[in-house]
């Protein structure tokens, strides 16, 4: 694999040129020298690993930020660049794992194609919509929710006779609507 030289690799990310890191115990200048001396080479390495220049720059920048916050201890290592490189590679690996996990999750979330409702179901829903609200509730609770007349009466706070009346009227209206719909469908 050939790595092309990009003029942007010679420079740290934009916005860092004018400002200098705050010196802590006189070590800020050492950090600045380390940053400018190794940013390009670490970016080239991470670009080859990631395949994306901007992502590599972000990873190297993040690694240097972490080194700067720990500079008092990192500066005492035999090879501070090795620490920065390891952090950058670890960040790249973590980012890759998160991306792989997200892609795996998305692959499992395939859309299921469910056939549309049958003509009978559409006709039933249309007929239910034509019923008054109290009759519709009684029919749905009794036949779909399997509640008894007594349970519906308690829930609706009405006498059982009222629920029986709603069910009787609701069934009669449904039969009329469904018969009319069936005749139109068969003869139309």
mmCIF file of C-alpha atoms in Angstrom:
data_model
loop_
_atom_site.group_PDB
_atom_site.id
_atom_site.type_symbol
_atom_site.label_atom_id
_atom_site.label_comp_id
_atom_site.label_asym_id
_atom_site.label_seq_id
_atom_site.Cartn_x
_atom_site.Cartn_y
_atom_site.Cartn_z
ATOM 1 C CA UNK A 1 0.000 0.000 0.000
ATOM 2 C CA UNK A 2 1.409 3.352 -0.987
ATOM 3 C CA UNK A 3 0.982 6.280 1.340
ATOM 4 C CA UNK A 4 0.848 9.594 -0.455
ATOM 5 C CA UNK A 5 2.236 12.670 1.136
ATOM 6 C CA UNK A 6 -0.433 15.162 1.866
ATOM 7 C CA UNK A 7 0.674 18.729 2.615
ATOM 8 C CA UNK A 8 -1.749 18.737 5.554
ATOM 9 C CA UNK A 9 0.135 15.891 7.207
ATOM 10 C CA UNK A 10 3.081 18.186 7.881
ATOM 11 C CA UNK A 11 0.968 20.344 10.139
ATOM 12 C CA UNK A 12 -1.053 19.790 13.264
ATOM 13 C CA UNK A 13 -4.820 20.277 12.865
ATOM 14 C CA UNK A 14 -5.967 23.855 12.168
ATOM 15 C CA UNK A 15 -6.497 26.206 15.058
ATOM 16 C CA UNK A 16 -3.424 25.179 17.025
ATOM 17 C CA UNK A 17 -0.807 27.311 15.286
ATOM 18 C CA UNK A 18 -1.129 30.536 17.252
ATOM 19 C CA UNK A 19 -1.963 29.180 20.681
ATOM 20 C CA UNK A 20 0.643 27.360 22.759
ATOM 21 C CA UNK A 21 -0.039 24.852 25.532
ATOM 22 C CA UNK A 22 0.080 26.263 29.021
ATOM 23 C CA UNK A 23 3.405 25.394 30.600
ATOM 24 C CA UNK A 24 3.226 23.335 33.763
ATOM 25 C CA UNK A 25 6.488 23.153 35.677
ATOM 26 C CA UNK A 26 8.393 24.265 32.551
ATOM 27 C CA UNK A 27 7.366 21.099 30.672
ATOM 28 C CA UNK A 28 4.845 22.742 28.286
ATOM 29 C CA UNK A 29 7.595 23.583 25.822
ATOM 30 C CA UNK A 30 8.730 19.930 25.793
ATOM 31 C CA UNK A 31 5.182 18.827 25.041
ATOM 32 C CA UNK A 32 4.904 21.386 22.235
ATOM 33 C CA UNK A 33 8.145 20.101 20.692
ATOM 34 C CA UNK A 34 6.987 16.498 20.976
ATOM 35 C CA UNK A 35 3.656 17.384 19.401
ATOM 36 C CA UNK A 36 5.157 19.194 16.422
ATOM 37 C CA UNK A 37 7.901 16.607 15.920
ATOM 38 C CA UNK A 38 5.635 13.536 15.932
ATOM 39 C CA UNK A 39 2.133 14.597 14.905
ATOM 40 C CA UNK A 40 2.805 13.947 11.210
ATOM 41 C CA UNK A 41 4.417 10.525 11.619
ATOM 42 C CA UNK A 42 1.708 9.308 13.989
ATOM 43 C CA UNK A 43 -0.968 10.610 11.632
ATOM 44 C CA UNK A 44 0.611 8.729 8.711
ATOM 45 C CA UNK A 45 0.655 5.534 10.776
ATOM 46 C CA UNK A 46 -2.953 5.900 11.862
ATOM 47 C CA UNK A 47 -4.048 6.835 8.337
ATOM 48 C CA UNK A 48 -2.559 3.578 7.079
ATOM 49 C CA UNK A 49 -4.360 1.697 9.864
ATOM 50 C CA UNK A 50 -7.744 3.463 9.575
ATOM 51 C CA UNK A 51 -7.739 4.362 5.902
ATOM 52 C CA UNK A 52 -9.078 7.843 6.679
ATOM 53 C CA UNK A 53 -6.882 10.928 7.090
ATOM 54 C CA UNK A 54 -9.350 13.046 9.038
ATOM 55 C CA UNK A 55 -10.157 10.189 11.404
ATOM 56 C CA UNK A 56 -6.438 9.568 11.937
ATOM 57 C CA UNK A 57 -5.867 13.249 12.699
ATOM 58 C CA UNK A 58 -8.710 13.172 15.225
ATOM 59 C CA UNK A 59 -7.307 10.071 16.897
ATOM 60 C CA UNK A 60 -3.762 11.439 17.114
ATOM 61 C CA UNK A 61 -5.082 14.782 18.359
ATOM 62 C CA UNK A 62 -7.098 13.004 21.068
ATOM 63 C CA UNK A 63 -4.057 10.957 22.080
ATOM 64 C CA UNK A 64 -1.961 14.116 22.389
ATOM 65 C CA UNK A 65 -4.728 15.783 24.423
ATOM 66 C CA UNK A 66 -4.677 12.864 26.821
ATOM 67 C CA UNK A 67 -0.892 13.033 26.998
ATOM 68 C CA UNK A 68 -1.042 16.752 27.747
ATOM 69 C CA UNK A 69 -3.441 16.255 30.672
ATOM 70 C CA UNK A 70 -1.015 13.659 32.077
ATOM 71 C CA UNK A 71 2.161 15.356 30.911
ATOM 72 C CA UNK A 72 3.798 15.465 34.333
ATOM 73 C CA UNK A 73 3.935 11.643 34.351
ATOM 74 C CA UNK A 74 4.081 10.933 30.577
ATOM 75 C CA UNK A 75 7.096 13.226 30.158
ATOM 76 C CA UNK A 76 9.088 11.004 32.527
ATOM 77 C CA UNK A 77 8.587 7.872 30.396
ATOM 78 C CA UNK A 78 11.563 6.622 28.420
ATOM 79 C CA UNK A 79 9.574 7.115 25.190
ATOM 80 C CA UNK A 80 6.571 9.465 25.551
ATOM 81 C CA UNK A 81 5.838 9.063 21.813
ATOM 82 C CA UNK A 82 5.311 5.346 22.352
ATOM 83 C CA UNK A 83 2.667 6.172 24.959
ATOM 84 C CA UNK A 84 0.915 8.596 22.591
ATOM 85 C CA UNK A 85 1.095 6.031 19.765
ATOM 86 C CA UNK A 86 -0.392 3.282 21.965
ATOM 87 C CA UNK A 87 -3.226 5.578 23.076
ATOM 88 C CA UNK A 88 -3.968 6.569 19.469
ATOM 89 C CA UNK A 89 -4.002 2.920 18.339
ATOM 90 C CA UNK A 90 -6.227 1.979 21.264
ATOM 91 C CA UNK A 91 -8.618 4.794 20.351
ATOM 92 C CA UNK A 92 -8.675 3.576 16.737
ATOM 93 C CA UNK A 93 -9.391 0.017 17.844
ATOM 94 C CA UNK A 94 -12.154 1.167 20.179
ATOM 95 C CA UNK A 95 -13.735 3.263 17.425
ATOM 96 C CA UNK A 96 -13.533 0.308 15.026
ATOM 97 C CA UNK A 97 -15.172 -2.031 17.586
ATOM 98 C CA UNK A 98 -17.984 0.430 18.218
ATOM 99 C CA UNK A 99 -18.574 0.794 14.506
ATOM 100 C CA UNK A 100 -18.579 -2.998 14.047
ATOM 101 C CA UNK A 101 -21.058 -3.397 16.913
ATOM 102 C CA UNK A 102 -23.326 -0.705 15.481
ATOM 103 C CA UNK A 103 -23.219 -2.280 12.019
ATOM 104 C CA UNK A 104 -23.971 -5.697 13.474
ATOM 105 C CA UNK A 105 -26.950 -4.255 15.325
ATOM 106 C CA UNK A 106 -28.221 -2.567 12.168
ATOM 107 C CA UNK A 107 -27.912 -5.802 10.174
ATOM 108 C CA UNK A 108 -30.121 -7.556 12.726
ATOM 109 C CA UNK A 109 -32.739 -4.785 12.493
ATOM 110 C CA UNK A 110 -33.969 -5.693 9.056
ATOM 111 C CA UNK A 111 -37.403 -4.527 8.134
ATOM 112 C CA UNK A 112 -40.014 -7.256 8.142
ATOM 113 C CA UNK A 113 -42.526 -7.248 5.335
ATOM 114 C CA UNK A 114 -45.914 -8.183 6.697
ATOM 115 C CA UNK A 115 -48.802 -8.797 4.348
ATOM 116 C CA UNK A 116 -51.595 -6.258 4.514
ATOM 117 C CA UNK A 117 -54.859 -6.927 6.308
ATOM 118 C CA UNK A 118 -57.352 -9.251 4.680
ATOM 119 C CA UNK A 119 -60.502 -7.774 3.100
ATOM 120 C CA UNK A 120 -62.562 -9.274 5.946
ATOM 121 C CA UNK A 121 -60.433 -7.511 8.553
ATOM 122 C CA UNK A 122 -60.710 -4.204 6.712
ATOM 123 C CA UNK A 123 -64.486 -4.628 6.525
ATOM 124 C CA UNK A 124 -64.675 -5.451 10.258
ATOM 125 C CA UNK A 125 -62.658 -2.348 11.197
ATOM 126 C CA UNK A 126 -64.826 -0.191 8.968
ATOM 127 C CA UNK A 127 -67.978 -1.649 10.509
ATOM 128 C CA UNK A 128 -66.657 -1.164 14.059
ATOM 129 C CA UNK A 129 -65.973 2.506 13.310
ATOM 130 C CA UNK A 130 -69.648 2.944 12.411
ATOM 131 C CA UNK A 131 -70.850 1.759 15.835
ATOM 132 C CA UNK A 132 -71.521 4.238 18.656
ATOM 133 C CA UNK A 133 -68.587 4.406 21.082
ATOM 134 C CA UNK A 134 -70.287 2.519 23.944
ATOM 135 C CA UNK A 135 -71.373 -0.359 21.664
ATOM 136 C CA UNK A 136 -67.917 -0.513 20.034
ATOM 137 C CA UNK A 137 -66.212 -0.666 23.457
ATOM 138 C CA UNK A 138 -68.561 -3.418 24.648
ATOM 139 C CA UNK A 139 -68.022 -5.525 21.500
ATOM 140 C CA UNK A 140 -64.225 -5.091 21.581
ATOM 141 C CA UNK A 141 -63.955 -5.800 25.313
ATOM 142 C CA UNK A 142 -66.222 -8.853 25.119
ATOM 143 C CA UNK A 143 -64.981 -10.489 21.907
ATOM 144 C CA UNK A 144 -61.369 -9.337 21.656
ATOM 145 C CA UNK A 145 -60.373 -8.814 25.297
ATOM 146 C CA UNK A 146 -62.475 -11.780 26.480
ATOM 147 C CA UNK A 147 -64.074 -9.850 29.344
ATOM 148 C CA UNK A 148 -67.361 -11.071 30.772
ATOM 149 C CA UNK A 149 -70.505 -8.947 30.836
ATOM 150 C CA UNK A 150 -69.963 -8.471 34.579
ATOM 151 C CA UNK A 151 -66.346 -7.281 34.087
ATOM 152 C CA UNK A 152 -67.378 -4.846 31.345
ATOM 153 C CA UNK A 153 -70.156 -3.489 33.560
ATOM 154 C CA UNK A 154 -67.674 -2.892 36.394
ATOM 155 C CA UNK A 155 -65.172 -1.217 34.086
ATOM 156 C CA UNK A 156 -67.757 1.019 32.407
ATOM 157 C CA UNK A 157 -69.609 1.603 35.696
ATOM 158 C CA UNK A 158 -73.000 0.677 34.247
ATOM 159 C CA UNK A 159 -75.528 -2.076 35.051
ATOM 160 C CA UNK A 160 -75.019 -5.484 33.438
ATOM 161 C CA UNK A 161 -78.276 -5.077 31.546
ATOM 162 C CA UNK A 162 -76.862 -1.988 29.827
ATOM 163 C CA UNK A 163 -73.805 -3.962 28.694
ATOM 164 C CA UNK A 164 -76.068 -6.738 27.373
ATOM 165 C CA UNK A 165 -78.065 -4.130 25.466
ATOM 166 C CA UNK A 166 -74.885 -2.594 23.966
ATOM 167 C CA UNK A 167 -73.649 -6.032 22.919
ATOM 168 C CA UNK A 168 -76.990 -6.961 21.348
ATOM 169 C CA UNK A 169 -77.260 -3.659 19.440
ATOM 170 C CA UNK A 170 -73.581 -3.756 18.474
ATOM 171 C CA UNK A 171 -73.847 -7.303 17.074
ATOM 172 C CA UNK A 172 -76.981 -6.407 15.138
ATOM 173 C CA UNK A 173 -75.370 -3.282 13.662
ATOM 174 C CA UNK A 174 -72.193 -5.195 12.769
ATOM 175 C CA UNK A 175 -74.234 -7.903 11.057
ATOM 176 C CA UNK A 176 -76.083 -5.273 9.027
ATOM 177 C CA UNK A 177 -72.882 -3.410 8.045
ATOM 178 C CA UNK A 178 -70.935 -6.573 7.223
ATOM 179 C CA UNK A 179 -73.813 -8.062 5.201
ATOM 180 C CA UNK A 180 -74.141 -4.821 3.214
ATOM 181 C CA UNK A 181 -70.377 -4.713 2.633
ATOM 182 C CA UNK A 182 -70.332 -8.359 1.567
ATOM 183 C CA UNK A 183 -73.192 -7.831 -0.901
ATOM 184 C CA UNK A 184 -71.445 -4.818 -2.451
ATOM 185 C CA UNK A 185 -68.186 -6.776 -2.743
ATOM 186 C CA UNK A 186 -69.801 -9.866 -4.284
ATOM 187 C CA UNK A 187 -72.115 -8.013 -6.699
ATOM 188 C CA UNK A 188 -69.923 -5.026 -7.434
#
